[in-house]
mmCIF file of C-alpha atoms in Angstrom:
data_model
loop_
_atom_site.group_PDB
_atom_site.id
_atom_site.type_symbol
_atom_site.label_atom_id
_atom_site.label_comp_id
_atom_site.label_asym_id
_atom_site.label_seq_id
_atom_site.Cartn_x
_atom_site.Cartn_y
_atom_site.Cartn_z
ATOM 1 C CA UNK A 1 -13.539 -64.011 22.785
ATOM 2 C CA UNK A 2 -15.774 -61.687 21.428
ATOM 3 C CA UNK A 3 -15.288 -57.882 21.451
ATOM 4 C CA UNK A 4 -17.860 -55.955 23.365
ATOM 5 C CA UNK A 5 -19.410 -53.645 21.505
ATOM 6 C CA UNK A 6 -19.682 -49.775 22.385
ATOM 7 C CA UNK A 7 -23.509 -48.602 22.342
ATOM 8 C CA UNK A 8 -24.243 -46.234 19.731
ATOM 9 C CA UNK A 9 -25.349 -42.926 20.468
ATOM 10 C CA UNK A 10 -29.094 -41.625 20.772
ATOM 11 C CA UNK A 11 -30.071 -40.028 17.423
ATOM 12 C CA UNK A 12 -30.669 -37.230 19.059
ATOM 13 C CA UNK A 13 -27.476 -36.703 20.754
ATOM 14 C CA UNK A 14 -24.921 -34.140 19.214
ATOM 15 C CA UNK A 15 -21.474 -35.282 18.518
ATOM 16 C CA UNK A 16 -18.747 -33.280 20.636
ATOM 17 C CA UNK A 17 -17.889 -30.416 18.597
ATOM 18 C CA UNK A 18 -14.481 -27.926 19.244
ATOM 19 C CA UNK A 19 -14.854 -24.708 20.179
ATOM 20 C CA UNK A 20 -14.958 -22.125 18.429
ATOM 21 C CA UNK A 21 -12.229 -19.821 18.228
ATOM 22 C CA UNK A 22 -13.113 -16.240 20.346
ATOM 23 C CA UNK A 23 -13.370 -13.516 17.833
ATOM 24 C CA UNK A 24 -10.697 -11.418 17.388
ATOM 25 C CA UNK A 25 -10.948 -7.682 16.853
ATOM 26 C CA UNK A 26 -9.139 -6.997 13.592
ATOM 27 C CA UNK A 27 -10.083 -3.462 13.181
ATOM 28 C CA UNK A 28 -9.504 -2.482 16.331
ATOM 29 C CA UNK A 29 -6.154 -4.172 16.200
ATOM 30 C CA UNK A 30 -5.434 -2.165 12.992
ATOM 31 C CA UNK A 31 -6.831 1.410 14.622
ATOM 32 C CA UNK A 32 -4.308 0.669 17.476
ATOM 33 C CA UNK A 33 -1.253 -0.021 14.974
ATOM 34 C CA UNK A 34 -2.020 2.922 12.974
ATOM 35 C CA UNK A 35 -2.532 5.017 15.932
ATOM 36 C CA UNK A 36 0.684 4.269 17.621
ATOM 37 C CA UNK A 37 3.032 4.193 14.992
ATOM 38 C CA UNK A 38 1.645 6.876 12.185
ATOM 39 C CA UNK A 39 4.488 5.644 10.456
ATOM 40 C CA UNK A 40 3.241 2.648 9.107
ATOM 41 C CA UNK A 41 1.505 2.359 5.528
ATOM 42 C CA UNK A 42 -2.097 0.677 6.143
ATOM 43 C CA UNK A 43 -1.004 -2.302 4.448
ATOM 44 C CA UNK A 44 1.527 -2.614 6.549
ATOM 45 C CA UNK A 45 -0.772 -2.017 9.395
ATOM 46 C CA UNK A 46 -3.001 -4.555 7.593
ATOM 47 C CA UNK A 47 -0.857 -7.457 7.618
ATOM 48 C CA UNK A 48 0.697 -6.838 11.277
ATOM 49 C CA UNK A 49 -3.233 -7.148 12.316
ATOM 50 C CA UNK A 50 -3.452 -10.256 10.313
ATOM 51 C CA UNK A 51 -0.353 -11.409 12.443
ATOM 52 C CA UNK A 52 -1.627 -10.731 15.439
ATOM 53 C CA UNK A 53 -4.525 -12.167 14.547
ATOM 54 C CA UNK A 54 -2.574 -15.565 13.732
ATOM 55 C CA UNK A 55 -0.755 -15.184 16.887
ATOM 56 C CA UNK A 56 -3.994 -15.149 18.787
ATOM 57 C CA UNK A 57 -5.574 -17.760 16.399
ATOM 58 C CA UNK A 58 -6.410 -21.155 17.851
ATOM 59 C CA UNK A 59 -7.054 -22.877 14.450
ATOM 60 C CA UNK A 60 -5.772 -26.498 14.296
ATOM 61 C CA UNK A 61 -6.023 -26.830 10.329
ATOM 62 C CA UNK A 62 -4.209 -25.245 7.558
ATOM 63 C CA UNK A 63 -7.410 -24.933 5.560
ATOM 64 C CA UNK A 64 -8.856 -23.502 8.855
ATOM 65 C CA UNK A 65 -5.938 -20.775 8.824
ATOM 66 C CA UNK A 66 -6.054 -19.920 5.775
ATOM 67 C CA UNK A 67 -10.117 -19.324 5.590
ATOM 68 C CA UNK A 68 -9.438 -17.335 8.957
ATOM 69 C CA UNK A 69 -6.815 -15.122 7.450
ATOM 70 C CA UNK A 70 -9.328 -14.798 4.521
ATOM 71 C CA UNK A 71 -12.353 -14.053 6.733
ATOM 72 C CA UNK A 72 -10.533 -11.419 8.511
ATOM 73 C CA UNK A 73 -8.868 -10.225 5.499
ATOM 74 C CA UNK A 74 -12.464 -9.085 4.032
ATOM 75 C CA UNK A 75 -13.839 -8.113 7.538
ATOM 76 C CA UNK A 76 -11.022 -5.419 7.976
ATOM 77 C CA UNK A 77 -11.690 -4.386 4.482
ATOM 78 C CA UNK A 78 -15.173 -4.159 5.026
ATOM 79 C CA UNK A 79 -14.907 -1.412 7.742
ATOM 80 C CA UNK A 80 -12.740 1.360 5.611
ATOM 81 C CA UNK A 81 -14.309 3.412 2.885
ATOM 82 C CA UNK A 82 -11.483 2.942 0.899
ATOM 83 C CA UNK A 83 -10.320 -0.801 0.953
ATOM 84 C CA UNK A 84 -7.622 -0.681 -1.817
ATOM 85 C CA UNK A 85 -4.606 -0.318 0.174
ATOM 86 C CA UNK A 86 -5.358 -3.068 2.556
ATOM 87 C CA UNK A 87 -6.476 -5.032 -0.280
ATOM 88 C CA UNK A 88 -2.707 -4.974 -1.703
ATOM 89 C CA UNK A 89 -1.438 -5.320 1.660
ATOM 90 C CA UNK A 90 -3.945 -8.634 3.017
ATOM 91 C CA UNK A 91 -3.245 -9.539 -0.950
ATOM 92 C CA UNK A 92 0.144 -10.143 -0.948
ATOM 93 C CA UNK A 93 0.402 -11.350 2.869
ATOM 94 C CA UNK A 94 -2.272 -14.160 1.997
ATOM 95 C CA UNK A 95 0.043 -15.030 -0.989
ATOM 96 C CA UNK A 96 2.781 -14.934 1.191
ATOM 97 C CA UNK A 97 1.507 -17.796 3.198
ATOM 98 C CA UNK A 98 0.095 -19.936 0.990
ATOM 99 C CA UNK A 99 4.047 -20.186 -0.530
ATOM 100 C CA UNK A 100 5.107 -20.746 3.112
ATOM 101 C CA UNK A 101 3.224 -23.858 3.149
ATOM 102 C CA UNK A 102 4.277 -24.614 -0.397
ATOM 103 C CA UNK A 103 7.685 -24.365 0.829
ATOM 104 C CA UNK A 104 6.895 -25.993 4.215
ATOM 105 C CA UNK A 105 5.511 -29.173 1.810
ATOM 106 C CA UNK A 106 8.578 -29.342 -0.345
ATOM 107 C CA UNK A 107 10.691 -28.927 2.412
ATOM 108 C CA UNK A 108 9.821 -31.895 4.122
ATOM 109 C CA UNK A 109 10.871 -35.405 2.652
ATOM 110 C CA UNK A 110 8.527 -38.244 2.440
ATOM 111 C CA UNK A 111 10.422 -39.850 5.785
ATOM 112 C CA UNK A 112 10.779 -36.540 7.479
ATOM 113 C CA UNK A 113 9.001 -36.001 11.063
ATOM 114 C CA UNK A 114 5.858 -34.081 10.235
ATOM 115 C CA UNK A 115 5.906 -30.893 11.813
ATOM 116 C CA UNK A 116 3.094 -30.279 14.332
ATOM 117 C CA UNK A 117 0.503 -28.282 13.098
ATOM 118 C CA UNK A 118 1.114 -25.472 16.503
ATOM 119 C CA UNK A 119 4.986 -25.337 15.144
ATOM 120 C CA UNK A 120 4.126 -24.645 11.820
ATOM 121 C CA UNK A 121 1.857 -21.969 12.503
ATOM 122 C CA UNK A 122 4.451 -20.312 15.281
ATOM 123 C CA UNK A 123 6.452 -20.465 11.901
ATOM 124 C CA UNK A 124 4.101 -18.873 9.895
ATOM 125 C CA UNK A 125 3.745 -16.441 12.595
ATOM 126 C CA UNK A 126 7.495 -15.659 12.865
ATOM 127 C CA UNK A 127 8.267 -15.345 8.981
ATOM 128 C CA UNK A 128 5.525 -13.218 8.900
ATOM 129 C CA UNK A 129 6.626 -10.584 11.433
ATOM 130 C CA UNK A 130 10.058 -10.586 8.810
ATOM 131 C CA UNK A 131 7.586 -10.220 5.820
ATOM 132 C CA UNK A 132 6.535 -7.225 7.766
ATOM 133 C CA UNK A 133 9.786 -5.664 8.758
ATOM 134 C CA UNK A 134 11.037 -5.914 5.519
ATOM 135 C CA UNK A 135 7.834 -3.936 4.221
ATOM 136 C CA UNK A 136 8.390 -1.466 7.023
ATOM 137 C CA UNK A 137 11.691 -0.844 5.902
ATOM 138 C CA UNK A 138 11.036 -0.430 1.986
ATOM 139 C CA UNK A 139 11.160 3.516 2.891
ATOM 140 C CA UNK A 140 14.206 3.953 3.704
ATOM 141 C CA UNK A 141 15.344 1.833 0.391
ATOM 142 C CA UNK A 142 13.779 3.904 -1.301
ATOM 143 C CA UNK A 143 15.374 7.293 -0.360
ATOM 144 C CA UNK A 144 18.228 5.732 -1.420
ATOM 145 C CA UNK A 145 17.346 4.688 -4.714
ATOM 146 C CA UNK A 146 15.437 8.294 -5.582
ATOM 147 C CA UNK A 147 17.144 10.921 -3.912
ATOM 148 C CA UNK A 148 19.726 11.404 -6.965
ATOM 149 C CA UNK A 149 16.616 12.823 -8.935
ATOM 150 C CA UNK A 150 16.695 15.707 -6.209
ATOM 151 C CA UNK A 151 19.459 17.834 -7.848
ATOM 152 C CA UNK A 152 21.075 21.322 -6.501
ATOM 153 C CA UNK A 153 19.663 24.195 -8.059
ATOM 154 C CA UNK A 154 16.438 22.623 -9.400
ATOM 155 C CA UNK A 155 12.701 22.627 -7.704
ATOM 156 C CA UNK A 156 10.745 19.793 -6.582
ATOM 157 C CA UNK A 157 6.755 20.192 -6.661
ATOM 158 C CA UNK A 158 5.196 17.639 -4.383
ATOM 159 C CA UNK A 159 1.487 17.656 -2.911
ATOM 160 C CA UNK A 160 0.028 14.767 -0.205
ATOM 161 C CA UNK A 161 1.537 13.736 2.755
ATOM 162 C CA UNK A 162 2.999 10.727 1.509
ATOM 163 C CA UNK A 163 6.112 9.735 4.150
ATOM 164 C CA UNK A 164 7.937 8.197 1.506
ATOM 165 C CA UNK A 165 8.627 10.989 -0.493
ATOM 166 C CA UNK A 166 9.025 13.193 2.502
ATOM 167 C CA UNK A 167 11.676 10.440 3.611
ATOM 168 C CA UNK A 168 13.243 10.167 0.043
ATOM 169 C CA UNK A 169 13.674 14.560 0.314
ATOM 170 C CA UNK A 170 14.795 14.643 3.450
ATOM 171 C CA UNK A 171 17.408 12.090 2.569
ATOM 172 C CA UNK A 172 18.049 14.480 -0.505
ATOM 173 C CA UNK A 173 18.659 17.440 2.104
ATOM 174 C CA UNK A 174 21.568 15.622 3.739
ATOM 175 C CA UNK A 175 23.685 14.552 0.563
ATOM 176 C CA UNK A 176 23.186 18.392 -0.178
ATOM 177 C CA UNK A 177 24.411 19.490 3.058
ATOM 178 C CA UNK A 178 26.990 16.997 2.343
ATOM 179 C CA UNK A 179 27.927 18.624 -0.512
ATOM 180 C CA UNK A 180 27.726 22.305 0.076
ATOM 181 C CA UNK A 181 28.815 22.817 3.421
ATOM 182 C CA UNK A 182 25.731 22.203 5.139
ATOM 183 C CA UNK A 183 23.550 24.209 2.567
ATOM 184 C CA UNK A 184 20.671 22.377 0.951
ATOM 185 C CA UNK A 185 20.749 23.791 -2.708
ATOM 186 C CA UNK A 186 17.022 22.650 -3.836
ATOM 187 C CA UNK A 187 13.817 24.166 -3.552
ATOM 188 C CA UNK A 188 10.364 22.317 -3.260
ATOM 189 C CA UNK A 189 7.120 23.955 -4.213
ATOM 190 C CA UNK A 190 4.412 21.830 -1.595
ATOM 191 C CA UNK A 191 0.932 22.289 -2.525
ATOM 192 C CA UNK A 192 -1.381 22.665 -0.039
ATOM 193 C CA UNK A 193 -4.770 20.918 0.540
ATOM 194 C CA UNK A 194 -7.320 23.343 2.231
ATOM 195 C CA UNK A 195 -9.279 20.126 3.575
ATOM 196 C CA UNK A 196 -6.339 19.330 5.638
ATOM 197 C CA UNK A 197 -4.711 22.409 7.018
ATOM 198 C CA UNK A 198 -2.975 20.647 9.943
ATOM 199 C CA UNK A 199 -1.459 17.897 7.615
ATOM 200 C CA UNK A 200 -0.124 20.108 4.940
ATOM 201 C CA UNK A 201 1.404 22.585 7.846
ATOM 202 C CA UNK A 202 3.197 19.587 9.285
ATOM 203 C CA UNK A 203 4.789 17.872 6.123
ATOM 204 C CA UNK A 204 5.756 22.117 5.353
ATOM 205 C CA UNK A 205 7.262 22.225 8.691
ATOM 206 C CA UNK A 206 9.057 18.872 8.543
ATOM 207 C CA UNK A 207 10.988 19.544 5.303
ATOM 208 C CA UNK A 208 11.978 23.029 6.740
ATOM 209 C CA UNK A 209 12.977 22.119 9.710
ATOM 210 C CA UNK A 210 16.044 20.144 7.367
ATOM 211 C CA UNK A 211 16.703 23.200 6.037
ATOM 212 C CA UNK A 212 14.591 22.851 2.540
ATOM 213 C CA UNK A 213 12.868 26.140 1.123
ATOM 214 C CA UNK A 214 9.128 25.468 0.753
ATOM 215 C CA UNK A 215 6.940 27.557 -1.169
ATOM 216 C CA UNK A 216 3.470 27.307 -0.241
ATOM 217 C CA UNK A 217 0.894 26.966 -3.236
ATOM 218 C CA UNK A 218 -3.287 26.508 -3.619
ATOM 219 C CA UNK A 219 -3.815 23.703 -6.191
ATOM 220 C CA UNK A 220 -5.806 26.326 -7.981
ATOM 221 C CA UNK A 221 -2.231 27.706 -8.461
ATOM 222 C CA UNK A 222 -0.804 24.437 -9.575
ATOM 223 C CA UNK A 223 -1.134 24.715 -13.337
ATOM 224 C CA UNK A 224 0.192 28.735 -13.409
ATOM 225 C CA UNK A 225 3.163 27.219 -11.537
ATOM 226 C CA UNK A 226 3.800 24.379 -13.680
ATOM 227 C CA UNK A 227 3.573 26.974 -17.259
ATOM 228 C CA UNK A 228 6.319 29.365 -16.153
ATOM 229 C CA UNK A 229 9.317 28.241 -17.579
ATOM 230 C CA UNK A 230 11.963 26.018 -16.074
ATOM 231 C CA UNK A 231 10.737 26.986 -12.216
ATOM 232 C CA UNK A 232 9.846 23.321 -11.727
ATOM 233 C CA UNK A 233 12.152 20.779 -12.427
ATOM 234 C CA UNK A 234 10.581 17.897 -11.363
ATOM 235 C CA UNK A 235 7.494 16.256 -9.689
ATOM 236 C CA UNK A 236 7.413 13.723 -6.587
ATOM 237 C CA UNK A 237 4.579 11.778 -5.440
ATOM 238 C CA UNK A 238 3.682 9.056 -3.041
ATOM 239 C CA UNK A 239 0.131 6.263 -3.728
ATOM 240 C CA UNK A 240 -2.177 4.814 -1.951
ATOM 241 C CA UNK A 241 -2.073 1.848 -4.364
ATOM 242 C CA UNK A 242 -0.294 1.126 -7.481
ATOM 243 C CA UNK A 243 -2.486 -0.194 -10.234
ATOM 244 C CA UNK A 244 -1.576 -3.436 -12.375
ATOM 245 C CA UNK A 245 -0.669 -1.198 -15.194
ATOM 246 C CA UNK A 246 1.819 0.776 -13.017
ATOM 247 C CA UNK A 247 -0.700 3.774 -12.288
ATOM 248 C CA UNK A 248 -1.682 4.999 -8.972
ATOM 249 C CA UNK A 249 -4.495 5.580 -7.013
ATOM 250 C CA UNK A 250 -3.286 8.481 -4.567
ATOM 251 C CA UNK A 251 -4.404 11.605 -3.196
ATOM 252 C CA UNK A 252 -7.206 13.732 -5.557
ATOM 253 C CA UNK A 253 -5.732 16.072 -7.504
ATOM 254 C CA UNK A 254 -2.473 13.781 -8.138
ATOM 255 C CA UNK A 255 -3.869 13.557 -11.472
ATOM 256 C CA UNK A 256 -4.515 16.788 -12.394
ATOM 257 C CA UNK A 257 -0.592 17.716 -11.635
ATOM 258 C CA UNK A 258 0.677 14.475 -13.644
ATOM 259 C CA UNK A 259 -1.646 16.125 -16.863
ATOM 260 C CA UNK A 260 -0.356 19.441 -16.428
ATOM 261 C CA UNK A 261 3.736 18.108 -15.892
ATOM 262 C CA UNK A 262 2.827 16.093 -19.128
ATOM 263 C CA UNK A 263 2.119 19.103 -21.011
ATOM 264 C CA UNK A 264 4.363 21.144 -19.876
ATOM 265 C CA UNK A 265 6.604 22.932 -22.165
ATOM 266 C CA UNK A 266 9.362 21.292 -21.990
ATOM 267 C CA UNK A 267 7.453 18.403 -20.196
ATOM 268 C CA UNK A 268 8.458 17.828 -16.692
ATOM 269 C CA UNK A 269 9.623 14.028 -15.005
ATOM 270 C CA UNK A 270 6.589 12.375 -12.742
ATOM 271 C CA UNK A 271 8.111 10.482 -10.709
ATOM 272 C CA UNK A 272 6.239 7.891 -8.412
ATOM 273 C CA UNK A 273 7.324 6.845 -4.965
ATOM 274 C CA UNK A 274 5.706 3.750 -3.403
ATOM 275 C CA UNK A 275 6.215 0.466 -1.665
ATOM 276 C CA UNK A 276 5.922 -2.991 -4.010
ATOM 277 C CA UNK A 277 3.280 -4.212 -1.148
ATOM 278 C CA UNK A 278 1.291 -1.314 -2.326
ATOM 279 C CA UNK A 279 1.698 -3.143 -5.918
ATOM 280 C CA UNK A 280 -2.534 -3.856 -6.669
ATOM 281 C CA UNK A 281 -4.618 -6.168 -9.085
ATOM 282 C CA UNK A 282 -6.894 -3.803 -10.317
ATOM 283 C CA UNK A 283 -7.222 -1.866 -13.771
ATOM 284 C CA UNK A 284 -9.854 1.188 -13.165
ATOM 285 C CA UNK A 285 -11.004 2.729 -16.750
ATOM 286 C CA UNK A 286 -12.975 5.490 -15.173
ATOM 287 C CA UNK A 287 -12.439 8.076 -11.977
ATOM 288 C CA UNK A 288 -16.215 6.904 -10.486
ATOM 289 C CA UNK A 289 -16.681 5.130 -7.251
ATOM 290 C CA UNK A 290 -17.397 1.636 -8.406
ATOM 291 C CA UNK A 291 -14.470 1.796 -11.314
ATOM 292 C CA UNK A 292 -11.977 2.998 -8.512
ATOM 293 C CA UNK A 293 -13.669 0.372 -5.959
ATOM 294 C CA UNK A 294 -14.039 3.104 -3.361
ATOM 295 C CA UNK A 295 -16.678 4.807 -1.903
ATOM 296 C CA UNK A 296 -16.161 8.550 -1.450
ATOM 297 C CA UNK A 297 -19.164 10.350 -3.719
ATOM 298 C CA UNK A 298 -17.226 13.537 -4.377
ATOM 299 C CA UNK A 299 -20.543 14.868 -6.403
ATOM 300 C CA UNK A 300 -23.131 15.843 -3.873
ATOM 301 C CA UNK A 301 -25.517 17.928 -5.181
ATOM 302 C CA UNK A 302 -27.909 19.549 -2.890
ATOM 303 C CA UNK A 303 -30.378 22.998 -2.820
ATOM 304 C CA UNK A 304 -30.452 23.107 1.126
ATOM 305 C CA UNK A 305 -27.203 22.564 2.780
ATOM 306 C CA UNK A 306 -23.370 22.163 2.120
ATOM 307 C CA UNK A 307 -22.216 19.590 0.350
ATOM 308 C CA UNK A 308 -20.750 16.653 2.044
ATOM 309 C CA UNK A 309 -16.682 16.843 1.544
ATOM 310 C CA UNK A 310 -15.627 13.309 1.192
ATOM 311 C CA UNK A 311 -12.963 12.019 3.541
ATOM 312 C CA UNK A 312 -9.540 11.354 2.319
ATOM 313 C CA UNK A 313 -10.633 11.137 -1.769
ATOM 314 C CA UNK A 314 -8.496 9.961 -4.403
ATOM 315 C CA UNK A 315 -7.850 9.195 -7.526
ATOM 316 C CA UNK A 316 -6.164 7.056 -10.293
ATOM 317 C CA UNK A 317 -3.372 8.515 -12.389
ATOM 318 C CA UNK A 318 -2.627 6.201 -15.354
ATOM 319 C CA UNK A 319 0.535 4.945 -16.129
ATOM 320 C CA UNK A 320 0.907 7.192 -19.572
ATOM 321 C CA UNK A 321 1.623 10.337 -17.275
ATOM 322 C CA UNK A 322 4.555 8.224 -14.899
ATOM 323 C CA UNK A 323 8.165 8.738 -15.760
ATOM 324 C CA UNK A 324 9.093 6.144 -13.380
ATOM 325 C CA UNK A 325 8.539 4.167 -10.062
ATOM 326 C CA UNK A 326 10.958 4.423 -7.537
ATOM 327 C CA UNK A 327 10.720 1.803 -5.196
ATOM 328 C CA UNK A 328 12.788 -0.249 -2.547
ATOM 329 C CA UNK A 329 13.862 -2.292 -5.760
ATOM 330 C CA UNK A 330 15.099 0.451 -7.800
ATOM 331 C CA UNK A 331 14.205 2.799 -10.576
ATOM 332 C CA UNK A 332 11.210 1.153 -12.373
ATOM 333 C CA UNK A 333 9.095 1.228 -15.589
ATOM 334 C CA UNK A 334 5.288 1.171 -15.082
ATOM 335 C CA UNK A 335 5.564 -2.310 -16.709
ATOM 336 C CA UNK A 336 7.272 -3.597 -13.711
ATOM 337 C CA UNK A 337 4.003 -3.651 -11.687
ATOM 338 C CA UNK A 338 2.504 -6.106 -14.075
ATOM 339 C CA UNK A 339 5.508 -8.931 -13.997
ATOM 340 C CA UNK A 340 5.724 -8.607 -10.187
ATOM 341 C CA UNK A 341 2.064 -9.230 -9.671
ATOM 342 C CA UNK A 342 2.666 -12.162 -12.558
ATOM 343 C CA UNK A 343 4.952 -13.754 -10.770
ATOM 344 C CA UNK A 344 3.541 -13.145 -6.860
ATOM 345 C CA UNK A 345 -0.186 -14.431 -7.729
ATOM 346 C CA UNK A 346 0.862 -16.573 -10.901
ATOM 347 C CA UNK A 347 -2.638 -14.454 -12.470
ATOM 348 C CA UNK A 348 -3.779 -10.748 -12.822
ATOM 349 C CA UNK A 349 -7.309 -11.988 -11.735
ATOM 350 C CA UNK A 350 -7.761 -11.438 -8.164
ATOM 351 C CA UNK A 351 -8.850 -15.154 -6.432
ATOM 352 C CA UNK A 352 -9.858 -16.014 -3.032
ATOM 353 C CA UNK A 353 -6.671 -17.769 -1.359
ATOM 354 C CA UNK A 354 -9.548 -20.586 -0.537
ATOM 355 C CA UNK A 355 -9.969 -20.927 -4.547
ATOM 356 C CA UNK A 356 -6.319 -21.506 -5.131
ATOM 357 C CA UNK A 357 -6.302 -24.471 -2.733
ATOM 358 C CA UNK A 358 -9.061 -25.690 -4.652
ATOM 359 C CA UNK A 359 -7.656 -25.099 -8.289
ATOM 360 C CA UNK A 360 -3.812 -25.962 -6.845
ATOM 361 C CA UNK A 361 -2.822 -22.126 -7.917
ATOM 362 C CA UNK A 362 0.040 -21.906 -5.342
ATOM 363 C CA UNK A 363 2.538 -20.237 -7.866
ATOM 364 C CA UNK A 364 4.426 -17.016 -6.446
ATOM 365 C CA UNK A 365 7.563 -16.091 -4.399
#
């Protein structure tokens, strides 16, 4: 008997076609995190939008979930002026599941039950949230690797409002009250930013309220402070990014103290403390815009009005003037930076998680 034969379609008669997934608001999803929980780093912030994002996702494709997660990635980049933190943090979280489906792959034998593609992503979803957590909780680890270098009777100089450092001195302040009968026995020198009075009175008012003595300083003051002789012991800082050379891209004028410790006479430690998802493939040579690959035009020159003060400027610090890294790891060399990125991307050349499907690059934890 012969089959009947279904009619073909009219030429002009579009194929069914799924539906597009309903756009997700990425950077309002990351305003919200950062807004609720100051705490968080904006990588951290960064990848818990990308999760959400997943969570909300109704891609039915790997490569589809991936390019998503890539799309996103740039979108949420797009809308800061400086993308560089959430570029380490949608980084390493893109890396992070491109191995999860390298491990999902290997995983699975040839006569295993494939996994459906809605479990695997639940467990993409799920790991991630523990990627996060763990990154979330790299401050704490952190205190305790550093707060040794916080000795009684010396004096910290710190600038920023970096929480890590804050975290790491505050911890500090309690193994001194441990020690002394409740009695914190070191000093910090904070130096003040007069573009953001409210910030540096609350990181002021945080370390006294553990009972730390703060003296207040100008950074015009910075380098008079650093000259007289054995009144600062040692410097603390906290980074927006770290560099692939193990420098850091933190708050402007970061670089001006790490010059003037260096020269000090006897020089004094520079010690860095920052996150490994903060860890960055990028190598600046200069201190402009497009070198740094942010856009903040601290030079405005003008005849008529004011000039424009940039919001939240930085700049990069390079890895000559760092003692050490202190980070949830442990007490680090500059040179660190570059092996972990080594072995995370498998390259130091930043590629779009969409090319390493292509070229098979899938190396990395």
């Amino acid at each position: 008997m012969a089959a009947t034969q279904t009619p073909a379609a009219p030429a002009d008669q579009a194929l069914p076609v799924r539906p597009k997934t309903a756009d997700f608001d990425i950077v309002g999803c990351y305003n919200t995190l950062l807004a609720e929980n100051p705490e968080l780093t904006q990588p951290v912030a960064a990848i818990e939008a990308l999760i959400a994002m997943l969570n909300a996702s109704r891609t039915s494709t790997v490569y589809e979930t991936l390019e998503s997660t890539a799309r996103y990635a740039n979108q949420l980049k797009d809308a800061v002026r400086n993308p560089l933190p959430l570029t380490a943090g949608t980084d390493l979280f893109q890396q992070f599941l491109l191995s999860s489906l390298k491990q999902q792959e290997s995983s699975g034998g040839r006569n295993a039950p494939a996994m459906s593609f809605d479990a695997l992503r639940a467990a993409l979803v799920q790991n991630g949230s523990l990627f996060a957590q763990r990154a979330r909780e790299a401050r704490n680890r952190i205190a305790a690797a550093g707060w040794r270098f916080v000795r009684d009777d010396q004096c910290v100089l710190t600038h920023g409002a970096s929480r890590t450092v804050s975290t790491l001195l505050i911890r500090a302040a309690k193994e001194s009250k441990a020690r002394n009968n409740g009695s914190v026995r070191f000093r910090v020198v904070y130096v003040r930013d007069a573009w953001r009075v409210h910030e540096s009175d609350r990181v002021v008012n945080e370390l006294r309220a553990e009972g730390i003595a703060v003296a207040e300083i100008p950074s015009a003051a910075v380098a008079h402070v650093l000259a007289m002789l054995r009144q600062v012991h040692v410097v603390f800082v906290g980074a927006e990014a770290v560099t692939q050379d193990g420098g850091i891209i933190s708050r402007l004028g970061t670089l001006q103290i790490a010059r003037l410790a260096r020269h000090a006479n006897p020089p004094i430690p520079f010690y860095v403390a920052a996150e490994e998802h903060k860890f960055l493939r990028r190598l600046p040579r200069y201190q402009d815009d497009h070198d740094l690959g942010c856009s903040q035009s601290l030079l405005d020159f003008t005849t008529e009005t004011s000039s424009h003060q940039p919001e939240n400027p930085v700049d990069w610090t390079d890895h000559t003037y760092i003692t050490n890294l202190i980070t949830e790891n442990g007490i680090k060399t500059p040179s660190y930076v570059t092996e972990q990125l080594i072995e995370i991307y498998g390259t130091l050349t930043p590629q779009t998680i969409l090319d390493k499907i292509q070229f098979g690059i899938t190396s990395g934890r």
